[in-house]
Amino acid sequence: MSGREIENKVSHLLARMTLAEKLGQLQQLDGTWDGDVRPEQIKLAREGLLGSAIYVYDARRTTELQRVAMTESKLKIPILFAFDVVHGYRTIFPVPLGEAASWDPAVVEQADSIAASEASAAGIRWTFAPMVDIARDPRWGRIVEGSGEDPFLGAGMASAAVRGFQGTNYGSPGKIIACPKHWVAYGAAEGGRDYNTAEVSERTLREIYFPPFKAAIDAGAGSIMSAFNDLDGVPCTANSFLLTDVLRDEWHFHGIVISDWNAVNELIAHGVAANGKDAAAEALTAGVGMEMFSRLYNQYGEQLVAQGRIPVATIDRAVRRVLEAKYKLGLFEHPYADEALENAELLSPANLAAARELAARTFVLLKNDHDTLPLSRNLKSVAVIGPLADDTQSLLGPWSGDGHKEDAVTLLAGIHAKIPQAKIVYAKGCDVTGDSRTGFEEAIKAATESDFTILVVGESADMSGEAASRSSLDLPGQQLALIQAIHAIGKPYAVVLMNGRPLSIDWAATNSPAILETWFSGTEGGNAVADTLFGDTDPGGKLPVTFPRSVGQVPDYYNHKSTGRPPGVTKDYSGYSDILWTPLYPFGYGLSYTQFKLSNLQLSAARIHRDGTITVGVEVENTGDRAGDEVVQLYIHDLVASVTRPVEALKGFKRVSLQPGENRHVEFTLGPKELGFYNRAMRFVVEPGTFNVMVGDNSHDGLKSSFEVVP
Ligand code: BGC
């Protein structure tokens, strides 16, 4: 159907709707948490008052509710089924922070494309993903749901996610509507406490927090979600600067704006609305089109219109966007999911194979003294120790869609499958949290009697995600003591981390021979980790977020400002008296089983005009004796400008796979989009002057050059 045809159909339908029915289209209401239809939803669907449902999933149950809307309601408008398909629907992929660690947008695109085909087969046509909030504070539990601390990497992953979920047209079979969230600066919650206030300047919003949203919208995202937090005194759900001035007027966004869960109602708790009616008026006026969970538009919409507080045109505009999406999805012609397709799609061998392959691309090798890893398949005995070694639930991570823990392959199972002939002894050692060390003895015995120990520690899945902020970044419970006990035996071992945020693992980083960061790696995680531990895949991922030495360094992000007293320049510098100012592992960091050499950094010009572009080229060579992956990263620094600029900012990255001895030329282009910033008048400009360029394999080290921008 063409855009014009859809517009006509929407106008025709709108003309037949009562105000109550219109408001019904702006209502999203939840099913039971485990996917069942609730009686209230049936009633509203029958009355034509339910635009969208959340937490009703699978083909049978979505069809049950849809049938009521399509056969029993007056206007027969289909319901749009939504769900948080964040890193997979039933086949679960690594958590988004892990996917970002791949530094490979194709990983995100493929995972989300598979997630979309599974979800749509189950009747879900709208996901609340990608979460594109920049997070500079690892105490914030939801750091796990996004791409980390950097706007450039985040923007690359955001557009890849939208392409994966929606394709070029979300109406195509197997595609669903994406919803970048949470607009905006939710990740800037003070103290990392979830839902907390954010104080962010407009410049930082535009330069750091906005870009992934802009990228998602430019990629065609069909919807966006307003955030819970207040920003500079105005809750995002009542914020017309964000929802109207920026989204609609500047960015020309035409899709649906939905509130976060109960966020319209929470305007009362925020203290900007005295009651439900005012809250509805605030959100509608600011530009929230659909209300999730709370029912205030429905309860008060008619009164607000009758009293002249909300023009009907505001309601009509919001309803239009919902109906347009339903027509574009083809829901009027094909309202029902197909159980046969669902059976064929969920956990298909191809999807599982992809989950295994993509997960392996997200692992980051943090340390590998004396080539401790990879392991030989000829090992006779292996001890697998730690509370996460056989934990199916944690492997799936938070927000794991309709993932079933029974489907998940743990690392213990993955190692059994990898070396079936070896003697494998498993000992839990301790729980993730708690004080008990009663399992240590068994663990020490297992490690003592084995040739090698794989120690699997970190966080359980519920320690990150929503409402899961932590005041400590240390390994919880007795896990550090467990590492120390195994270390004391003096036999070879490797630490495998599973976690949803950076952890302060100073002791292990200093003392343990090898550390592999595996995040929460999904349904096939255990197989993928085993593939990497035994060298069938190379750990080519890089950190998408800084790992601090201690929680006291937080926020600690690589693209900070210089300050007037930068470290290394004056005695009294911006740092600490009791700890180094540098992080434990910098943004962009990660080793490989092989070695790479970067050389021959070349710029296409010594100077360019402010509208011009410059090409940065470099050679990367695999100088080791194994195939492996390197991520070549380009950073810039604008040395003198009218406003302070970050000491470095990522502006290009490319992950390359190279055979031993193989050489590749990698090229990046820098133009106004990369070189510009918001000046004192908040205008985006490129200012003349010197730009330093660094091309490296992390944000701290690399080849350096510079060029001039002239007026
Ligand atoms: C979260 C959103 C999510 C919504 C629906 C909220 O609590 O903040 O990210 O999409 O619930 O599950």
mmCIF file with all atom_site columns, N, CA and C in Angstrom, residues 566-624:
data_model
loop_
_atom_site.group_PDB
_atom_site.id
_atom_site.type_symbol
_atom_site.label_atom_id
_atom_site.label_alt_id
_atom_site.label_comp_id
_atom_site.label_asym_id
_atom_site.label_entity_id
_atom_site.label_seq_id
_atom_site.pdbx_PDB_ins_code
_atom_site.Cartn_x
_atom_site.Cartn_y
_atom_site.Cartn_z
_atom_site.occupancy
_atom_site.B_iso_or_equiv
_atom_site.pdbx_formal_charge
_atom_site.auth_seq_id
_atom_site.auth_comp_id
_atom_site.auth_asym_id
_atom_site.auth_atom_id
_atom_site.pdbx_PDB_model_num
ATOM 1   N N  . PRO A 1 566 ? 45.224 18.919  33.633 1.00 0.00 ? 566 PRO A N  1
ATOM 2   C CA . PRO A 1 566 ? 45.192 17.518  33.214 1.00 0.00 ? 566 PRO A CA 1
ATOM 3   C C  . PRO A 1 566 ? 46.297 16.702  33.888 1.00 0.00 ? 566 PRO A C  1
ATOM 4   N N  . PRO A 1 567 ? 46.062 15.408  34.110 1.00 0.00 ? 567 PRO A N  1
ATOM 5   C CA . PRO A 1 567 ? 47.085 14.550  34.700 1.00 0.00 ? 567 PRO A CA 1
ATOM 6   C C  . PRO A 1 567 ? 48.364 14.589  33.868 1.00 0.00 ? 567 PRO A C  1
ATOM 7   N N  . GLY A 1 568 ? 49.494 14.492  34.532 1.00 0.00 ? 568 GLY A N  1
ATOM 8   C CA . GLY A 1 568 ? 50.764 14.453  33.807 1.00 0.00 ? 568 GLY A CA 1
ATOM 9   C C  . GLY A 1 568 ? 51.305 15.824  33.481 1.00 0.00 ? 568 GLY A C  1
ATOM 10  N N  . VAL A 1 569 ? 50.519 16.877  33.691 1.00 0.00 ? 569 VAL A N  1
ATOM 11  C CA . VAL A 1 569 ? 50.980 18.213  33.324 1.00 0.00 ? 569 VAL A CA 1
ATOM 12  C C  . VAL A 1 569 ? 51.326 19.027  34.574 1.00 0.00 ? 569 VAL A C  1
ATOM 13  N N  . THR A 1 570 ? 50.473 18.988  35.558 1.00 0.00 ? 570 THR A N  1
ATOM 14  C CA . THR A 1 570 ? 50.754 19.728  36.792 1.00 0.00 ? 570 THR A CA 1
ATOM 15  C C  . THR A 1 570 ? 50.742 18.753  37.964 1.00 0.00 ? 570 THR A C  1
ATOM 16  N N  . LYS A 1 571 ? 51.300 19.187  39.073 1.00 0.00 ? 571 LYS A N  1
ATOM 17  C CA . LYS A 1 571 ? 51.334 18.308  40.240 1.00 0.00 ? 571 LYS A CA 1
ATOM 18  C C  . LYS A 1 571 ? 49.918 18.119  40.815 1.00 0.00 ? 571 LYS A C  1
ATOM 19  N N  . ASP A 1 572 ? 49.211 19.234  40.923 1.00 0.00 ? 572 ASP A N  1
ATOM 20  C CA . ASP A 1 572 ? 47.842 19.162  41.421 1.00 0.00 ? 572 ASP A CA 1
ATOM 21  C C  . ASP A 1 572 ? 46.914 18.960  40.232 1.00 0.00 ? 572 ASP A C  1
ATOM 22  N N  . TYR A 1 573 ? 46.640 17.728  39.914 1.00 0.00 ? 573 TYR A N  1
ATOM 23  C CA . TYR A 1 573 ? 45.854 17.471  38.713 1.00 0.00 ? 573 TYR A CA 1
ATOM 24  C C  . TYR A 1 573 ? 44.511 16.859  39.064 1.00 0.00 ? 573 TYR A C  1
ATOM 25  N N  . SER A 1 574 ? 43.673 16.756  38.049 1.00 0.00 ? 574 SER A N  1
ATOM 26  C CA . SER A 1 574 ? 42.346 16.199  38.247 1.00 0.00 ? 574 SER A CA 1
ATOM 27  C C  . SER A 1 574 ? 42.433 14.686  38.383 1.00 0.00 ? 574 SER A C  1
ATOM 28  N N  . GLY A 1 575 ? 42.577 14.213  39.603 1.00 0.00 ? 575 GLY A N  1
ATOM 29  C CA . GLY A 1 575 ? 42.696 12.770  39.818 1.00 0.00 ? 575 GLY A CA 1
ATOM 30  C C  . GLY A 1 575 ? 42.410 12.448  41.269 1.00 0.00 ? 575 GLY A C  1
ATOM 31  N N  . TYR A 1 576 ? 43.035 11.413  41.796 1.00 0.00 ? 576 TYR A N  1
ATOM 32  C CA . TYR A 1 576 ? 42.824 11.004  43.186 1.00 0.00 ? 576 TYR A CA 1
ATOM 33  C C  . TYR A 1 576 ? 44.163 10.910  43.900 1.00 0.00 ? 576 TYR A C  1
ATOM 34  N N  . SER A 1 577 ? 44.130 11.032  45.218 1.00 0.00 ? 577 SER A N  1
ATOM 35  C CA . SER A 1 577 ? 45.376 10.889  45.966 1.00 0.00 ? 577 SER A CA 1
ATOM 36  C C  . SER A 1 577 ? 45.621 9.437   46.360 1.00 0.00 ? 577 SER A C  1
ATOM 37  N N  . ASP A 1 578 ? 44.592 8.597   46.227 1.00 0.00 ? 578 ASP A N  1
ATOM 38  C CA . ASP A 1 578 ? 44.756 7.240   46.759 1.00 0.00 ? 578 ASP A CA 1
ATOM 39  C C  . ASP A 1 578 ? 44.671 6.156   45.688 1.00 0.00 ? 578 ASP A C  1
ATOM 40  N N  . ILE A 1 579 ? 44.571 6.553   44.425 1.00 0.00 ? 579 ILE A N  1
ATOM 41  C CA . ILE A 1 579 ? 44.461 5.532   43.369 1.00 0.00 ? 579 ILE A CA 1
ATOM 42  C C  . ILE A 1 579 ? 44.906 6.192   42.071 1.00 0.00 ? 579 ILE A C  1
ATOM 43  N N  . LEU A 1 580 ? 45.415 5.405   41.166 1.00 0.00 ? 580 LEU A N  1
ATOM 44  C CA . LEU A 1 580 ? 45.797 5.972   39.874 1.00 0.00 ? 580 LEU A CA 1
ATOM 45  C C  . LEU A 1 580 ? 44.570 6.598   39.208 1.00 0.00 ? 580 LEU A C  1
ATOM 46  N N  . TRP A 1 581 ? 44.790 7.579   38.375 1.00 0.00 ? 581 TRP A N  1
ATOM 47  C CA . TRP A 1 581 ? 43.628 8.187   37.706 1.00 0.00 ? 581 TRP A CA 1
ATOM 48  C C  . TRP A 1 581 ? 43.198 7.388   36.477 1.00 0.00 ? 581 TRP A C  1
ATOM 49  N N  . THR A 1 582 ? 44.078 6.534   35.991 1.00 0.00 ? 582 THR A N  1
ATOM 50  C CA . THR A 1 582 ? 43.757 5.770   34.781 1.00 0.00 ? 582 THR A CA 1
ATOM 51  C C  . THR A 1 582 ? 42.820 4.616   35.117 1.00 0.00 ? 582 THR A C  1
ATOM 52  N N  . PRO A 1 583 ? 42.042 4.163   34.136 1.00 0.00 ? 583 PRO A N  1
ATOM 53  C CA . PRO A 1 583 ? 41.159 3.023   34.403 1.00 0.00 ? 583 PRO A CA 1
ATOM 54  C C  . PRO A 1 583 ? 41.946 1.720   34.456 1.00 0.00 ? 583 PRO A C  1
ATOM 55  N N  . LEU A 1 584 ? 41.263 0.677   34.863 1.00 0.00 ? 584 LEU A N  1
ATOM 56  C CA . LEU A 1 584 ? 41.881 -0.653  34.839 1.00 0.00 ? 584 LEU A CA 1
ATOM 57  C C  . LEU A 1 584 ? 42.057 -1.106  33.390 1.00 0.00 ? 584 LEU A C  1
ATOM 58  N N  . TYR A 1 585 ? 40.974 -1.029  32.620 1.00 0.00 ? 585 TYR A N  1
ATOM 59  C CA . TYR A 1 585 ? 41.024 -1.337  31.190 1.00 0.00 ? 585 TYR A CA 1
ATOM 60  C C  . TYR A 1 585 ? 40.313 -0.213  30.451 1.00 0.00 ? 585 TYR A C  1
ATOM 61  N N  . PRO A 1 586 ? 40.971 0.385   29.477 1.00 0.00 ? 586 PRO A N  1
ATOM 62  C CA . PRO A 1 586 ? 40.336 1.509   28.798 1.00 0.00 ? 586 PRO A CA 1
ATOM 63  C C  . PRO A 1 586 ? 39.266 1.079   27.797 1.00 0.00 ? 586 PRO A C  1
ATOM 64  N N  . PHE A 1 587 ? 38.433 2.000   27.478 1.00 0.00 ? 587 PHE A N  1
ATOM 65  C CA . PHE A 1 587 ? 37.456 1.828   26.389 1.00 0.00 ? 587 PHE A CA 1
ATOM 66  C C  . PHE A 1 587 ? 38.195 1.343   25.135 1.00 0.00 ? 587 PHE A C  1
ATOM 67  N N  . GLY A 1 588 ? 37.613 0.388   24.454 1.00 0.00 ? 588 GLY A N  1
ATOM 68  C CA . GLY A 1 588 ? 38.204 -0.088  23.197 1.00 0.00 ? 588 GLY A CA 1
ATOM 69  C C  . GLY A 1 588 ? 39.235 -1.183  23.366 1.00 0.00 ? 588 GLY A C  1
ATOM 70  N N  . TYR A 1 589 ? 39.515 -1.551  24.634 1.00 0.00 ? 589 TYR A N  1
ATOM 71  C CA . TYR A 1 589 ? 40.588 -2.505  24.913 1.00 0.00 ? 589 TYR A CA 1
ATOM 72  C C  . TYR A 1 589 ? 40.148 -3.948  24.719 1.00 0.00 ? 589 TYR A C  1
ATOM 73  N N  . GLY A 1 590 ? 41.063 -4.769  24.278 1.00 0.00 ? 590 GLY A N  1
ATOM 74  C CA . GLY A 1 590 ? 40.831 -6.210  24.190 1.00 0.00 ? 590 GLY A CA 1
ATOM 75  C C  . GLY A 1 590 ? 41.989 -6.863  23.460 1.00 0.00 ? 590 GLY A C  1
ATOM 76  N N  . LEU A 1 591 ? 42.388 -8.046  23.943 1.00 0.00 ? 591 LEU A N  1
ATOM 77  C CA . LEU A 1 591 ? 43.509 -8.755  23.309 1.00 0.00 ? 591 LEU A CA 1
ATOM 78  C C  . LEU A 1 591 ? 42.966 -9.772  22.307 1.00 0.00 ? 591 LEU A C  1
ATOM 79  N N  . SER A 1 592 ? 43.884 -10.525 21.739 1.00 0.00 ? 592 SER A N  1
ATOM 80  C CA . SER A 1 592 ? 43.511 -11.572 20.791 1.00 0.00 ? 592 SER A CA 1
ATOM 81  C C  . SER A 1 592 ? 44.476 -12.725 21.036 1.00 0.00 ? 592 SER A C  1
ATOM 82  N N  . TYR A 1 593 ? 44.188 -13.896 20.477 1.00 0.00 ? 593 TYR A N  1
ATOM 83  C CA . TYR A 1 593 ? 45.152 -14.998 20.592 1.00 0.00 ? 593 TYR A CA 1
ATOM 84  C C  . TYR A 1 593 ? 46.342 -14.778 19.668 1.00 0.00 ? 593 TYR A C  1
ATOM 85  N N  . THR A 1 594 ? 46.179 -13.874 18.692 1.00 0.00 ? 594 THR A N  1
ATOM 86  C CA . THR A 1 594 ? 47.290 -13.578 17.804 1.00 0.00 ? 594 THR A CA 1
ATOM 87  C C  . THR A 1 594 ? 47.743 -12.144 18.058 1.00 0.00 ? 594 THR A C  1
ATOM 88  N N  . GLN A 1 595 ? 48.696 -11.657 17.296 1.00 0.00 ? 595 GLN A N  1
ATOM 89  C CA . GLN A 1 595 ? 49.144 -10.262 17.462 1.00 0.00 ? 595 GLN A CA 1
ATOM 90  C C  . GLN A 1 595 ? 48.914 -9.506  16.165 1.00 0.00 ? 595 GLN A C  1
ATOM 91  N N  . PHE A 1 596 ? 48.679 -8.227  16.357 1.00 0.00 ? 596 PHE A N  1
ATOM 92  C CA . PHE A 1 596 ? 48.484 -7.361  15.192 1.00 0.00 ? 596 PHE A CA 1
ATOM 93  C C  . PHE A 1 596 ? 49.444 -6.196  15.259 1.00 0.00 ? 596 PHE A C  1
ATOM 94  N N  . LYS A 1 597 ? 49.783 -5.712  14.075 1.00 0.00 ? 597 LYS A N  1
ATOM 95  C CA . LYS A 1 597 ? 50.636 -4.530  14.039 1.00 0.00 ? 597 LYS A CA 1
ATOM 96  C C  . LYS A 1 597 ? 49.956 -3.499  13.136 1.00 0.00 ? 597 LYS A C  1
ATOM 97  N N  . LEU A 1 598 ? 49.853 -2.294  13.661 1.00 0.00 ? 598 LEU A N  1
ATOM 98  C CA . LEU A 1 598 ? 49.339 -1.196  12.845 1.00 0.00 ? 598 LEU A CA 1
ATOM 99  C C  . LEU A 1 598 ? 50.537 -0.406  12.342 1.00 0.00 ? 598 LEU A C  1
ATOM 100 N N  . SER A 1 599 ? 50.492 0.016   11.072 1.00 0.00 ? 599 SER A N  1
ATOM 101 C CA . SER A 1 599 ? 51.608 0.803   10.542 1.00 0.00 ? 599 SER A CA 1
ATOM 102 C C  . SER A 1 599 ? 51.117 1.705   9.430  1.00 0.00 ? 599 SER A C  1
ATOM 103 N N  . ASN A 1 600 ? 52.010 2.581   9.042  1.00 0.00 ? 600 ASN A N  1
ATOM 104 C CA . ASN A 1 600 ? 51.780 3.396   7.858  1.00 0.00 ? 600 ASN A CA 1
ATOM 105 C C  . ASN A 1 600 ? 50.506 4.236   7.933  1.00 0.00 ? 600 ASN A C  1
ATOM 106 N N  . LEU A 1 601 ? 50.360 4.953   9.035  1.00 0.00 ? 601 LEU A N  1
ATOM 107 C CA . LEU A 1 601 ? 49.211 5.865   9.159  1.00 0.00 ? 601 LEU A CA 1
ATOM 108 C C  . LEU A 1 601 ? 49.370 7.001   8.154  1.00 0.00 ? 601 LEU A C  1
ATOM 109 N N  . GLN A 1 602 ? 48.382 7.172   7.310  1.00 0.00 ? 602 GLN A N  1
ATOM 110 C CA . GLN A 1 602 ? 48.498 8.221   6.283  1.00 0.00 ? 602 GLN A CA 1
ATOM 111 C C  . GLN A 1 602 ? 47.222 9.038   6.189  1.00 0.00 ? 602 GLN A C  1
ATOM 112 N N  . LEU A 1 603 ? 47.405 10.348  6.131  1.00 0.00 ? 603 LEU A N  1
ATOM 113 C CA . LEU A 1 603 ? 46.259 11.235  5.930  1.00 0.00 ? 603 LEU A CA 1
ATOM 114 C C  . LEU A 1 603 ? 46.284 11.701  4.481  1.00 0.00 ? 603 LEU A C  1
ATOM 115 N N  . SER A 1 604 ? 45.107 11.872  3.900  1.00 0.00 ? 604 SER A N  1
ATOM 116 C CA . SER A 1 604 ? 45.065 12.242  2.479  1.00 0.00 ? 604 SER A CA 1
ATOM 117 C C  . SER A 1 604 ? 45.467 13.692  2.261  1.00 0.00 ? 604 SER A C  1
ATOM 118 N N  . ALA A 1 605 ? 45.527 14.490  3.320  1.00 0.00 ? 605 ALA A N  1
ATOM 119 C CA . ALA A 1 605 ? 45.907 15.900  3.157  1.00 0.00 ? 605 ALA A CA 1
ATOM 120 C C  . ALA A 1 605 ? 46.479 16.407  4.464  1.00 0.00 ? 605 ALA A C  1
ATOM 121 N N  . ALA A 1 606 ? 47.260 17.459  4.390  1.00 0.00 ? 606 ALA A N  1
ATOM 122 C CA . ALA A 1 606 ? 47.794 18.081  5.601  1.00 0.00 ? 606 ALA A CA 1
ATOM 123 C C  . ALA A 1 606 ? 46.806 19.103  6.129  1.00 0.00 ? 606 ALA A C  1
ATOM 124 N N  . ARG A 1 607 ? 45.997 19.641  5.229  1.00 0.00 ? 607 ARG A N  1
ATOM 125 C CA . ARG A 1 607 ? 44.985 20.604  5.642  1.00 0.00 ? 607 ARG A CA 1
ATOM 126 C C  . ARG A 1 607 ? 43.744 20.456  4.776  1.00 0.00 ? 607 ARG A C  1
ATOM 127 N N  . ILE A 1 608 ? 42.604 20.697  5.392  1.00 0.00 ? 608 ILE A N  1
ATOM 128 C CA . ILE A 1 608 ? 41.355 20.647  4.621  1.00 0.00 ? 608 ILE A CA 1
ATOM 129 C C  . ILE A 1 608 ? 40.521 21.871  4.955  1.00 0.00 ? 608 ILE A C  1
ATOM 130 N N  . HIS A 1 609 ? 39.611 22.166  4.048  1.00 0.00 ? 609 HIS A N  1
ATOM 131 C CA . HIS A 1 609 ? 38.663 23.242  4.267  1.00 0.00 ? 609 HIS A CA 1
ATOM 132 C C  . HIS A 1 609 ? 37.621 22.761  5.279  1.00 0.00 ? 609 HIS A C  1
ATOM 133 N N  . ARG A 1 610 ? 36.986 23.684  5.987  1.00 0.00 ? 610 ARG A N  1
ATOM 134 C CA . ARG A 1 610 ? 36.035 23.258  7.031  1.00 0.00 ? 610 ARG A CA 1
ATOM 135 C C  . ARG A 1 610 ? 34.839 22.460  6.483  1.00 0.00 ? 610 ARG A C  1
ATOM 136 N N  . ASP A 1 611 ? 34.548 22.595  5.193  1.00 0.00 ? 611 ASP A N  1
ATOM 137 C CA . ASP A 1 611 ? 33.486 21.752  4.606  1.00 0.00 ? 611 ASP A CA 1
ATOM 138 C C  . ASP A 1 611 ? 34.043 20.471  4.006  1.00 0.00 ? 611 ASP A C  1
ATOM 139 N N  . GLY A 1 612 ? 35.359 20.351  4.023  1.00 0.00 ? 612 GLY A N  1
ATOM 140 C CA . GLY A 1 612 ? 35.983 19.254  3.285  1.00 0.00 ? 612 GLY A CA 1
ATOM 141 C C  . GLY A 1 612 ? 36.017 17.948  4.051  1.00 0.00 ? 612 GLY A C  1
ATOM 142 N N  . THR A 1 613 ? 36.581 16.938  3.402  1.00 0.00 ? 613 THR A N  1
ATOM 143 C CA . THR A 1 613 ? 36.759 15.651  4.068  1.00 0.00 ? 613 THR A CA 1
ATOM 144 C C  . THR A 1 613 ? 38.223 15.232  3.954  1.00 0.00 ? 613 THR A C  1
ATOM 145 N N  . ILE A 1 614 ? 38.620 14.370  4.824  1.00 0.00 ? 614 ILE A N  1
ATOM 146 C CA . ILE A 1 614 ? 39.989 13.859  4.821  1.00 0.00 ? 614 ILE A CA 1
ATOM 147 C C  . ILE A 1 614 ? 39.916 12.346  5.017  1.00 0.00 ? 614 ILE A C  1
ATOM 148 N N  . THR A 1 615 ? 40.817 11.647  4.361  1.00 0.00 ? 615 THR A N  1
ATOM 149 C CA . THR A 1 615 ? 40.834 10.197  4.499  1.00 0.00 ? 615 THR A CA 1
ATOM 150 C C  . THR A 1 615 ? 42.010 9.789   5.376  1.00 0.00 ? 615 THR A C  1
ATOM 151 N N  . VAL A 1 616 ? 41.736 8.907   6.291  1.00 0.00 ? 616 VAL A N  1
ATOM 152 C CA . VAL A 1 616 ? 42.780 8.397   7.182  1.00 0.00 ? 616 VAL A CA 1
ATOM 153 C C  . VAL A 1 616 ? 42.959 6.920   6.851  1.00 0.00 ? 616 VAL A C  1
ATOM 154 N N  . GLY A 1 617 ? 44.177 6.547   6.460  1.00 0.00 ? 617 GLY A N  1
ATOM 155 C CA . GLY A 1 617 ? 44.426 5.155   6.077  1.00 0.00 ? 617 GLY A CA 1
ATOM 156 C C  . GLY A 1 617 ? 45.477 4.541   6.978  1.00 0.00 ? 617 GLY A C  1
ATOM 157 N N  . VAL A 1 618 ? 45.389 3.233   7.161  1.00 0.00 ? 618 VAL A N  1
ATOM 158 C CA . VAL A 1 618 ? 46.362 2.540   7.994  1.00 0.00 ? 618 VAL A CA 1
ATOM 159 C C  . VAL A 1 618 ? 46.467 1.093   7.516  1.00 0.00 ? 618 VAL A C  1
ATOM 160 N N  . GLU A 1 619 ? 47.636 0.511   7.757  1.00 0.00 ? 619 GLU A N  1
ATOM 161 C CA . GLU A 1 619 ? 47.808 -0.913  7.435  1.00 0.00 ? 619 GLU A CA 1
ATOM 162 C C  . GLU A 1 619 ? 47.673 -1.705  8.728  1.00 0.00 ? 619 GLU A C  1
ATOM 163 N N  . VAL A 1 620 ? 46.963 -2.803  8.673  1.00 0.00 ? 620 VAL A N  1
ATOM 164 C CA . VAL A 1 620 ? 46.919 -3.691  9.843  1.00 0.00 ? 620 VAL A CA 1
ATOM 165 C C  . VAL A 1 620 ? 47.359 -5.074  9.394  1.00 0.00 ? 620 VAL A C  1
ATOM 166 N N  . GLU A 1 621 ? 48.276 -5.647  10.171 1.00 0.00 ? 621 GLU A N  1
ATOM 167 C CA . GLU A 1 621 ? 48.821 -6.949  9.788  1.00 0.00 ? 621 GLU A CA 1
ATOM 168 C C  . GLU A 1 621 ? 48.716 -7.923  10.958 1.00 0.00 ? 621 GLU A C  1
ATOM 169 N N  . ASN A 1 622 ? 48.342 -9.139  10.648 1.00 0.00 ? 622 ASN A N  1
ATOM 170 C CA . ASN A 1 622 ? 48.354 -10.200 11.654 1.00 0.00 ? 622 ASN A CA 1
ATOM 171 C C  . ASN A 1 622 ? 49.774 -10.763 11.693 1.00 0.00 ? 622 ASN A C  1
ATOM 172 N N  . THR A 1 623 ? 50.518 -10.421 12.733 1.00 0.00 ? 623 THR A N  1
ATOM 173 C CA . THR A 1 623 ? 51.922 -10.838 12.811 1.00 0.00 ? 623 THR A CA 1
ATOM 174 C C  . THR A 1 623 ? 52.084 -12.122 13.621 1.00 0.00 ? 623 THR A C  1
ATOM 175 N N  . GLY A 1 624 ? 51.002 -12.674 14.103 1.00 0.00 ? 624 GLY A N  1
ATOM 176 C CA . GLY A 1 624 ? 51.080 -13.906 14.893 1.00 0.00 ? 624 GLY A CA 1
ATOM 177 C C  . GLY A 1 624 ? 50.909 -15.132 14.008 1.00 0.00 ? 624 GLY A C  1
#
